[in-house]
Amino acid sequence: MKLARLVACAAVARARLVASAAVARSFAQTAADGGELNYLRIAKSGSMSILAALEAANKTTACHGLRSHYHETIARDLPPGSASFAVLRDPCERFVSVFDHLRFKLTGRPGGPELTHDAVTWARALRDDPKERRRWLNVGARGVGHYVVPWPQTAYVGNDTMTACLPTLRADVQGILDRVLPGCVLPPVATLNRVKRRPSDRRRPGARRRRTSAKHAHTVKPSPELCSVVNEVYADDARLWRSRCGESRA
């Protein structure tokens, strides 16, 4: 069993190296031609921290080709041949974060939907109820606000998209920059909280500040039962995660 696992891990690592080298060559040519390197932000994948780092890095000449996009922009929205990368997260761990985020953000909002399910019940609804899937997994729909948060990670990863993995986020992203934009360096961790909010994130005049609290902390933890259902809902994401980053929870 241990030998089989080692062989599987070696195969994943070899596949990642081959894919990274091929995409890096494409990215390097794009950068050499004066093009851009696009960061496609998958919600609940550590995107806020890496966005802050990229925005700080983009102030240096070597990083001027970096372009960050919000969650509504997916791989198919970029022009053909565009260089891009995204950060992947274990599907089950991401689902837990998505569930808590949506429940915190939407519960009690006038006219907004509320997640009254527990995490396992909601995962089963996404798996079994076409209406629920259309409601939350309608990839590419515009003007949907928080509805973009559960979109599958595979929507952000095209044939030429390089990927980093959340457990090794900083090292992976820096590796991409080293190969594609030599001299572009992520800033120290101390700068990661200095990210500008998008205009739509700023409070409207007279709007009350929504306080964060312990309620926004994760109230659910991955369990074998939950992860089994999540890996059915996000089957393509689970395969993508295994091929690029390693074993997923089950």
PDB file of C-alpha atoms in Angstrom:
ATOM      1  CA  MET A   1       0.000   0.000   0.000  1.00  0.00           C
ATOM      2  CA  LYS A   2       2.797   2.419   0.912  1.00  0.00           C
ATOM      3  CA  LEU A   3       4.662   1.566  -2.298  1.00  0.00           C
ATOM      4  CA  ALA A   4       1.531   2.110  -4.388  1.00  0.00           C
ATOM      5  CA  ARG A   5       0.969   5.489  -2.738  1.00  0.00           C
ATOM      6  CA  LEU A   6       4.578   6.521  -3.362  1.00  0.00           C
ATOM      7  CA  VAL A   7       4.258   5.524  -7.013  1.00  0.00           C
ATOM      8  CA  ALA A   8       1.015   7.506  -7.315  1.00  0.00           C
ATOM      9  CA  CYS A   9       2.585  10.570  -5.677  1.00  0.00           C
ATOM     10  CA  ALA A  10       5.591  10.336  -8.003  1.00  0.00           C
ATOM     11  CA  ALA A  11       3.293  10.134 -11.018  1.00  0.00           C
ATOM     12  CA  VAL A  12       1.399  13.246  -9.868  1.00  0.00           C
ATOM     13  CA  ALA A  13       4.656  15.141  -9.313  1.00  0.00           C
ATOM     14  CA  ARG A  14       5.970  14.106 -12.736  1.00  0.00           C
ATOM     15  CA  ALA A  15       2.711  15.166 -14.421  1.00  0.00           C
ATOM     16  CA  ARG A  16       2.850  18.538 -12.676  1.00  0.00           C
ATOM     17  CA  LEU A  17       6.423  19.125 -13.826  1.00  0.00           C
ATOM     18  CA  VAL A  18       5.645  18.222 -17.431  1.00  0.00           C
ATOM     19  CA  ALA A  19       2.513  20.385 -17.523  1.00  0.00           C
ATOM     20  CA  SER A  20       4.259  23.286 -15.801  1.00  0.00           C
ATOM     21  CA  ALA A  21       7.198  23.199 -18.202  1.00  0.00           C
ATOM     22  CA  ALA A  22       4.935  23.206 -21.264  1.00  0.00           C
ATOM     23  CA  VAL A  23       2.758  26.042 -20.023  1.00  0.00           C
ATOM     24  CA  ALA A  24       5.769  27.995 -18.783  1.00  0.00           C
ATOM     25  CA  ARG A  25       7.273  27.947 -22.282  1.00  0.00           C
ATOM     26  CA  SER A  26       4.030  29.374 -23.656  1.00  0.00           C
ATOM     27  CA  PHE A  27       3.861  31.982 -20.895  1.00  0.00           C
ATOM     28  CA  ALA A  28       7.483  32.977 -21.358  1.00  0.00           C
ATOM     29  CA  GLN A  29       6.925  33.583 -25.068  1.00  0.00           C
ATOM     30  CA  THR A  30       3.860  35.698 -24.255  1.00  0.00           C
ATOM     31  CA  ALA A  31       5.833  37.770 -21.761  1.00  0.00           C
ATOM     32  CA  ALA A  32       8.693  38.171 -24.216  1.00  0.00           C
ATOM     33  CA  ASP A  33       6.187  39.483 -26.755  1.00  0.00           C
ATOM     34  CA  GLY A  34       5.068  42.161 -24.299  1.00  0.00           C
ATOM     35  CA  GLY A  35       1.889  40.327 -23.297  1.00  0.00           C
ATOM     36  CA  GLU A  36       0.178  39.808 -19.967  1.00  0.00           C
ATOM     37  CA  LEU A  37      -0.029  37.136 -17.299  1.00  0.00           C
ATOM     38  CA  ASN A  38      -3.591  36.879 -16.020  1.00  0.00           C
ATOM     39  CA  TYR A  39      -4.514  35.730 -12.531  1.00  0.00           C
ATOM     40  CA  LEU A  40      -7.975  34.114 -12.544  1.00  0.00           C
ATOM     41  CA  ARG A  41      -9.404  34.294  -9.042  1.00  0.00           C
ATOM     42  CA  ILE A  42     -11.210  31.185  -7.879  1.00  0.00           C
ATOM     43  CA  ALA A  43     -13.341  32.110  -4.869  1.00  0.00           C
ATOM     44  CA  LYS A  44     -12.314  30.655  -1.497  1.00  0.00           C
ATOM     45  CA  SER A  45      -8.936  29.486  -2.736  1.00  0.00           C
ATOM     46  CA  GLY A  46      -6.743  31.964  -0.886  1.00  0.00           C
ATOM     47  CA  SER A  47      -7.442  34.568  -3.557  1.00  0.00           C
ATOM     48  CA  MET A  48      -7.483  37.590  -1.257  1.00  0.00           C
ATOM     49  CA  SER A  49      -3.989  36.968   0.085  1.00  0.00           C
ATOM     50  CA  ILE A  50      -2.450  36.252  -3.300  1.00  0.00           C
ATOM     51  CA  LEU A  51      -4.300  39.207  -4.854  1.00  0.00           C
ATOM     52  CA  ALA A  52      -2.756  41.531  -2.284  1.00  0.00           C
ATOM     53  CA  ALA A  53       0.692  40.112  -2.998  1.00  0.00           C
ATOM     54  CA  LEU A  54       0.264  40.460  -6.768  1.00  0.00           C
ATOM     55  CA  GLU A  55      -1.009  44.026  -6.509  1.00  0.00           C
ATOM     56  CA  ALA A  56       2.006  44.962  -4.413  1.00  0.00           C
ATOM     57  CA  ALA A  57       4.353  43.167  -6.818  1.00  0.00           C
ATOM     58  CA  ASN A  58       2.758  44.871  -9.798  1.00  0.00           C
ATOM     59  CA  LYS A  59       4.237  48.176  -8.638  1.00  0.00           C
ATOM     60  CA  THR A  60       7.640  46.950  -9.801  1.00  0.00           C
ATOM     61  CA  THR A  61       8.685  47.112 -13.439  1.00  0.00           C
ATOM     62  CA  ALA A  62       9.348  43.370 -13.681  1.00  0.00           C
ATOM     63  CA  CYS A  63       5.736  42.603 -12.725  1.00  0.00           C
ATOM     64  CA  HIS A  64       3.894  45.113 -14.903  1.00  0.00           C
ATOM     65  CA  GLY A  65       2.515  42.305 -17.062  1.00  0.00           C
ATOM     66  CA  LEU A  66       0.418  40.918 -14.194  1.00  0.00           C
ATOM     67  CA  ARG A  67      -3.342  41.303 -14.490  1.00  0.00           C
ATOM     68  CA  SER A  68      -5.752  40.207 -11.774  1.00  0.00           C
ATOM     69  CA  HIS A  69      -9.407  39.425 -12.484  1.00  0.00           C
ATOM     70  CA  TYR A  70     -12.396  39.095 -10.204  1.00  0.00           C
ATOM     71  CA  HIS A  71     -14.344  35.847  -9.761  1.00  0.00           C
ATOM     72  CA  GLU A  72     -16.708  36.542 -12.668  1.00  0.00           C
ATOM     73  CA  THR A  73     -13.871  36.165 -15.185  1.00  0.00           C
ATOM     74  CA  ILE A  74     -13.270  32.539 -16.152  1.00  0.00           C
ATOM     75  CA  ALA A  75     -10.879  30.888 -18.584  1.00  0.00           C
ATOM     76  CA  ARG A  76     -13.152  31.135 -21.615  1.00  0.00           C
ATOM     77  CA  ASP A  77     -13.464  34.913 -21.154  1.00  0.00           C
ATOM     78  CA  LEU A  78      -9.794  35.494 -21.982  1.00  0.00           C
ATOM     79  CA  PRO A  79      -8.692  35.975 -25.598  1.00  0.00           C
ATOM     80  CA  PRO A  80      -7.304  32.800 -27.217  1.00  0.00           C
ATOM     81  CA  GLY A  81      -3.671  32.219 -26.315  1.00  0.00           C
ATOM     82  CA  SER A  82      -3.765  34.428 -23.214  1.00  0.00           C
ATOM     83  CA  ALA A  83      -1.329  33.443 -20.481  1.00  0.00           C
ATOM     84  CA  SER A  84      -3.074  32.757 -17.184  1.00  0.00           C
ATOM     85  CA  PHE A  85      -2.818  30.983 -13.863  1.00  0.00           C
ATOM     86  CA  ALA A  86      -5.172  30.040 -11.030  1.00  0.00           C
ATOM     87  CA  VAL A  87      -4.842  28.693  -7.507  1.00  0.00           C
ATOM     88  CA  LEU A  88      -6.526  25.369  -6.722  1.00  0.00           C
ATOM     89  CA  ARG A  89      -7.868  24.171  -3.381  1.00  0.00           C
ATOM     90  CA  ASP A  90      -8.997  20.747  -2.226  1.00  0.00           C
ATOM     91  CA  PRO A  91     -12.673  20.623  -3.314  1.00  0.00           C
ATOM     92  CA  CYS A  92     -14.021  19.522   0.056  1.00  0.00           C
ATOM     93  CA  GLU A  93     -12.055  22.100   2.044  1.00  0.00           C
ATOM     94  CA  ARG A  94     -13.151  24.766  -0.412  1.00  0.00           C
ATOM     95  CA  PHE A  95     -16.793  23.674  -0.122  1.00  0.00           C
ATOM     96  CA  VAL A  96     -16.677  24.145   3.650  1.00  0.00           C
ATOM     97  CA  SER A  97     -15.332  27.662   3.135  1.00  0.00           C
ATOM     98  CA  VAL A  98     -17.924  28.399   0.433  1.00  0.00           C
ATOM     99  CA  PHE A  99     -20.788  27.161   2.636  1.00  0.00           C
ATOM    100  CA  ASP A 100     -19.787  29.260   5.642  1.00  0.00           C
ATOM    101  CA  HIS A 101     -19.114  32.307   3.474  1.00  0.00           C
ATOM    102  CA  LEU A 102     -22.506  32.196   1.792  1.00  0.00           C
ATOM    103  CA  ARG A 103     -24.387  31.507   4.994  1.00  0.00           C
ATOM    104  CA  PHE A 104     -22.684  34.451   6.692  1.00  0.00           C
ATOM    105  CA  LYS A 105     -23.081  36.852   3.773  1.00  0.00           C
ATOM    106  CA  LEU A 106     -26.640  36.042   2.718  1.00  0.00           C
ATOM    107  CA  THR A 107     -28.503  35.159   5.894  1.00  0.00           C
ATOM    108  CA  GLY A 108     -30.695  38.045   6.973  1.00  0.00           C
ATOM    109  CA  ARG A 109     -30.057  40.110   3.855  1.00  0.00           C
ATOM    110  CA  PRO A 110     -33.333  41.729   2.708  1.00  0.00           C
ATOM    111  CA  GLY A 111     -34.665  39.930  -0.337  1.00  0.00           C
ATOM    112  CA  GLY A 112     -31.698  37.583  -0.383  1.00  0.00           C
ATOM    113  CA  PRO A 113     -31.678  33.791  -0.178  1.00  0.00           C
ATOM    114  CA  GLU A 114     -30.735  32.032   3.023  1.00  0.00           C
ATOM    115  CA  LEU A 115     -28.874  28.758   3.417  1.00  0.00           C
ATOM    116  CA  THR A 116     -31.018  26.916   5.925  1.00  0.00           C
ATOM    117  CA  HIS A 117     -29.381  23.549   5.179  1.00  0.00           C
ATOM    118  CA  ASP A 118     -26.462  22.010   6.947  1.00  0.00           C
ATOM    119  CA  ALA A 119     -23.413  21.463   4.747  1.00  0.00           C
ATOM    120  CA  VAL A 120     -24.124  17.811   3.926  1.00  0.00           C
ATOM    121  CA  THR A 121     -27.771  18.503   3.075  1.00  0.00           C
ATOM    122  CA  TRP A 122     -26.791  21.389   0.802  1.00  0.00           C
ATOM    123  CA  ALA A 123     -24.133  19.285  -0.928  1.00  0.00           C
ATOM    124  CA  ARG A 124     -26.737  16.593  -1.593  1.00  0.00           C
ATOM    125  CA  ALA A 125     -29.142  19.207  -2.947  1.00  0.00           C
ATOM    126  CA  LEU A 126     -26.464  20.454  -5.341  1.00  0.00           C
ATOM    127  CA  ARG A 127     -25.898  16.881  -6.452  1.00  0.00           C
ATOM    128  CA  ASP A 128     -29.522  15.815  -6.827  1.00  0.00           C
ATOM    129  CA  ASP A 129     -31.637  18.927  -7.474  1.00  0.00           C
ATOM    130  CA  PRO A 130     -31.286  20.509 -10.958  1.00  0.00           C
ATOM    131  CA  LYS A 131     -32.920  23.716  -9.708  1.00  0.00           C
ATOM    132  CA  GLU A 132     -30.392  24.045  -6.907  1.00  0.00           C
ATOM    133  CA  ARG A 133     -27.547  23.419  -9.339  1.00  0.00           C
ATOM    134  CA  ARG A 134     -28.834  26.107 -11.712  1.00  0.00           C
ATOM    135  CA  ARG A 135     -29.164  28.489  -8.814  1.00  0.00           C
ATOM    136  CA  TRP A 136     -25.621  28.107  -7.506  1.00  0.00           C
ATOM    137  CA  LEU A 137     -23.529  26.578 -10.297  1.00  0.00           C
ATOM    138  CA  ASN A 138     -24.674  28.695 -13.234  1.00  0.00           C
ATOM    139  CA  VAL A 139     -21.168  29.312 -14.554  1.00  0.00           C
ATOM    140  CA  GLY A 140     -20.797  32.446 -16.616  1.00  0.00           C
ATOM    141  CA  ALA A 141     -23.997  34.178 -15.456  1.00  0.00           C
ATOM    142  CA  ARG A 142     -23.454  37.901 -15.015  1.00  0.00           C
ATOM    143  CA  GLY A 143     -24.551  40.185 -12.220  1.00  0.00           C
ATOM    144  CA  VAL A 144     -24.914  37.306  -9.799  1.00  0.00           C
ATOM    145  CA  GLY A 145     -22.916  38.641  -6.841  1.00  0.00           C
ATOM    146  CA  HIS A 146     -22.224  35.952  -4.273  1.00  0.00           C
ATOM    147  CA  TYR A 147     -23.560  33.295  -6.621  1.00  0.00           C
ATOM    148  CA  VAL A 148     -20.126  33.174  -8.285  1.00  0.00           C
ATOM    149  CA  VAL A 149     -18.540  31.808  -5.103  1.00  0.00           C
ATOM    150  CA  PRO A 150     -19.486  28.110  -5.620  1.00  0.00           C
ATOM    151  CA  TRP A 151     -18.536  28.027  -9.328  1.00  0.00           C
ATOM    152  CA  PRO A 152     -16.378  24.972 -10.176  1.00  0.00           C
ATOM    153  CA  GLN A 153     -12.639  25.481 -10.222  1.00  0.00           C
ATOM    154  CA  THR A 154     -12.448  23.832 -13.637  1.00  0.00           C
ATOM    155  CA  ALA A 155     -14.213  26.875 -15.124  1.00  0.00           C
ATOM    156  CA  TYR A 156     -11.049  28.875 -14.444  1.00  0.00           C
ATOM    157  CA  VAL A 157      -8.575  26.371 -15.852  1.00  0.00           C
ATOM    158  CA  GLY A 158      -8.189  26.157 -19.612  1.00  0.00           C
ATOM    159  CA  ASN A 159      -5.717  24.206 -21.717  1.00  0.00           C
ATOM    160  CA  ASP A 160      -3.025  26.844 -21.236  1.00  0.00           C
ATOM    161  CA  THR A 161      -3.718  27.712 -17.602  1.00  0.00           C
ATOM    162  CA  MET A 162      -0.910  27.180 -15.121  1.00  0.00           C
ATOM    163  CA  THR A 163      -2.007  26.186 -11.624  1.00  0.00           C
ATOM    164  CA  ALA A 164      -0.724  26.625  -8.094  1.00  0.00           C
ATOM    165  CA  CYS A 165      -1.968  24.603  -5.121  1.00  0.00           C
ATOM    166  CA  LEU A 166      -3.193  26.215  -1.904  1.00  0.00           C
ATOM    167  CA  PRO A 167      -1.030  24.158   0.485  1.00  0.00           C
ATOM    168  CA  THR A 168       2.079  25.434  -1.336  1.00  0.00           C
ATOM    169  CA  LEU A 169       0.502  28.650  -2.602  1.00  0.00           C
ATOM    170  CA  ARG A 170       3.338  31.125  -2.226  1.00  0.00           C
ATOM    171  CA  ALA A 171       6.076  28.817  -3.485  1.00  0.00           C
ATOM    172  CA  ASP A 172       3.985  27.704  -6.475  1.00  0.00           C
ATOM    173  CA  VAL A 173       3.054  31.236  -7.524  1.00  0.00           C
ATOM    174  CA  GLN A 174       6.610  32.455  -7.114  1.00  0.00           C
ATOM    175  CA  GLY A 175       7.740  29.518  -9.233  1.00  0.00           C
ATOM    176  CA  ILE A 176       5.341  30.586 -11.986  1.00  0.00           C
ATOM    177  CA  LEU A 177       6.664  34.145 -11.826  1.00  0.00           C
ATOM    178  CA  ASP A 178      10.274  32.932 -11.890  1.00  0.00           C
ATOM    179  CA  ARG A 179       9.661  31.030 -15.098  1.00  0.00           C
ATOM    180  CA  VAL A 180       7.373  33.532 -16.801  1.00  0.00           C
ATOM    181  CA  LEU A 181       8.385  36.960 -15.513  1.00  0.00           C
ATOM    182  CA  PRO A 182      11.968  36.659 -14.256  1.00  0.00           C
ATOM    183  CA  GLY A 183      12.670  39.280 -11.619  1.00  0.00           C
ATOM    184  CA  CYS A 184       9.036  39.573 -10.526  1.00  0.00           C
ATOM    185  CA  VAL A 185       9.040  38.755  -6.812  1.00  0.00           C
ATOM    186  CA  LEU A 186       6.137  38.439  -4.389  1.00  0.00           C
ATOM    187  CA  PRO A 187       6.433  40.869  -1.443  1.00  0.00           C
ATOM    188  CA  PRO A 188       6.952  39.860   2.193  1.00  0.00           C
ATOM    189  CA  VAL A 189       3.993  38.434   4.092  1.00  0.00           C
ATOM    190  CA  ALA A 190       3.622  41.706   6.020  1.00  0.00           C
ATOM    191  CA  THR A 191       2.228  43.418   2.914  1.00  0.00           C
ATOM    192  CA  LEU A 192      -0.476  40.869   2.175  1.00  0.00           C
ATOM    193  CA  ASN A 193      -3.251  42.707   4.005  1.00  0.00           C
ATOM    194  CA  ARG A 194      -2.738  45.898   2.008  1.00  0.00           C
ATOM    195  CA  VAL A 195      -5.249  45.160  -0.704  1.00  0.00           C
ATOM    196  CA  LYS A 196      -7.589  47.756  -2.159  1.00  0.00           C
ATOM    197  CA  ARG A 197     -11.244  46.885  -2.197  1.00  0.00           C
ATOM    198  CA  ARG A 198     -13.142  46.943  -5.446  1.00  0.00           C
ATOM    199  CA  PRO A 199     -15.582  49.870  -5.795  1.00  0.00           C
ATOM    200  CA  SER A 200     -18.505  47.464  -5.483  1.00  0.00           C
ATOM    201  CA  ASP A 201     -17.118  46.225  -2.159  1.00  0.00           C
ATOM    202  CA  ARG A 202     -17.142  49.685  -0.586  1.00  0.00           C
ATOM    203  CA  ARG A 203     -20.081  50.607   1.573  1.00  0.00           C
ATOM    204  CA  ARG A 204     -22.812  52.719   0.068  1.00  0.00           C
ATOM    205  CA  PRO A 205     -23.384  56.111   1.751  1.00  0.00           C
ATOM    206  CA  GLY A 206     -25.437  55.540   4.864  1.00  0.00           C
ATOM    207  CA  ALA A 207     -25.087  51.763   4.725  1.00  0.00           C
ATOM    208  CA  ARG A 208     -24.397  50.028   8.014  1.00  0.00           C
ATOM    209  CA  ARG A 209     -21.104  48.228   8.428  1.00  0.00           C
ATOM    210  CA  ARG A 210     -21.582  44.481   8.523  1.00  0.00           C
ATOM    211  CA  ARG A 211     -19.635  43.300  11.524  1.00  0.00           C
ATOM    212  CA  THR A 212     -17.505  40.217  11.330  1.00  0.00           C
ATOM    213  CA  SER A 213     -17.685  37.868  14.276  1.00  0.00           C
ATOM    214  CA  ALA A 214     -17.066  34.344  15.405  1.00  0.00           C
ATOM    215  CA  LYS A 215     -20.104  33.399  13.314  1.00  0.00           C
ATOM    216  CA  HIS A 216     -17.975  33.865  10.203  1.00  0.00           C
ATOM    217  CA  ALA A 217     -15.441  31.340  11.435  1.00  0.00           C
ATOM    218  CA  HIS A 218     -15.802  27.892   9.905  1.00  0.00           C
ATOM    219  CA  THR A 219     -18.664  26.104  11.633  1.00  0.00           C
ATOM    220  CA  VAL A 220     -18.199  22.955   9.558  1.00  0.00           C
ATOM    221  CA  LYS A 221     -15.213  20.687   9.157  1.00  0.00           C
ATOM    222  CA  PRO A 222     -14.580  18.261   6.303  1.00  0.00           C
ATOM    223  CA  SER A 223     -15.855  14.782   7.085  1.00  0.00           C
ATOM    224  CA  PRO A 224     -15.759  11.570   5.025  1.00  0.00           C
ATOM    225  CA  GLU A 225     -19.524  11.825   4.482  1.00  0.00           C
ATOM    226  CA  LEU A 226     -19.401  15.455   3.341  1.00  0.00           C
ATOM    227  CA  CYS A 227     -16.324  15.023   1.181  1.00  0.00           C
ATOM    228  CA  SER A 228     -17.794  11.988  -0.557  1.00  0.00           C
ATOM    229  CA  VAL A 229     -20.830  14.023  -1.670  1.00  0.00           C
ATOM    230  CA  VAL A 230     -18.744  17.089  -2.548  1.00  0.00           C
ATOM    231  CA  ASN A 231     -16.496  14.985  -4.771  1.00  0.00           C
ATOM    232  CA  GLU A 232     -19.627  13.889  -6.649  1.00  0.00           C
ATOM    233  CA  VAL A 233     -20.892  17.457  -7.018  1.00  0.00           C
ATOM    234  CA  TYR A 234     -17.472  18.677  -8.121  1.00  0.00           C
ATOM    235  CA  ALA A 235     -16.262  15.516  -9.838  1.00  0.00           C
ATOM    236  CA  ASP A 236     -14.242  17.427 -12.443  1.00  0.00           C
ATOM    237  CA  ASP A 237     -12.691  19.592  -9.729  1.00  0.00           C
ATOM    238  CA  ALA A 238     -11.700  16.484  -7.788  1.00  0.00           C
ATOM    239  CA  ARG A 239     -10.002  15.028 -10.863  1.00  0.00           C
ATOM    240  CA  LEU A 240      -8.261  18.340 -11.557  1.00  0.00           C
ATOM    241  CA  TRP A 241      -7.041  18.550  -7.974  1.00  0.00           C
ATOM    242  CA  ARG A 242      -5.685  15.004  -8.036  1.00  0.00           C
ATOM    243  CA  SER A 243      -3.908  15.561 -11.350  1.00  0.00           C
ATOM    244  CA  ARG A 244      -2.329  18.882 -10.384  1.00  0.00           C
ATOM    245  CA  CYS A 245      -1.979  18.822  -6.598  1.00  0.00           C
ATOM    246  CA  GLY A 246      -2.338  15.319  -5.158  1.00  0.00           C
ATOM    247  CA  GLU A 247      -4.966  13.269  -3.345  1.00  0.00           C
ATOM    248  CA  SER A 248      -8.307  14.866  -2.461  1.00  0.00           C
ATOM    249  CA  ARG A 249     -10.277  14.177   0.693  1.00  0.00           C
ATOM    250  CA  ALA A 250     -12.795  11.366   0.446  1.00  0.00           C
TER     251      ALA A 250
END
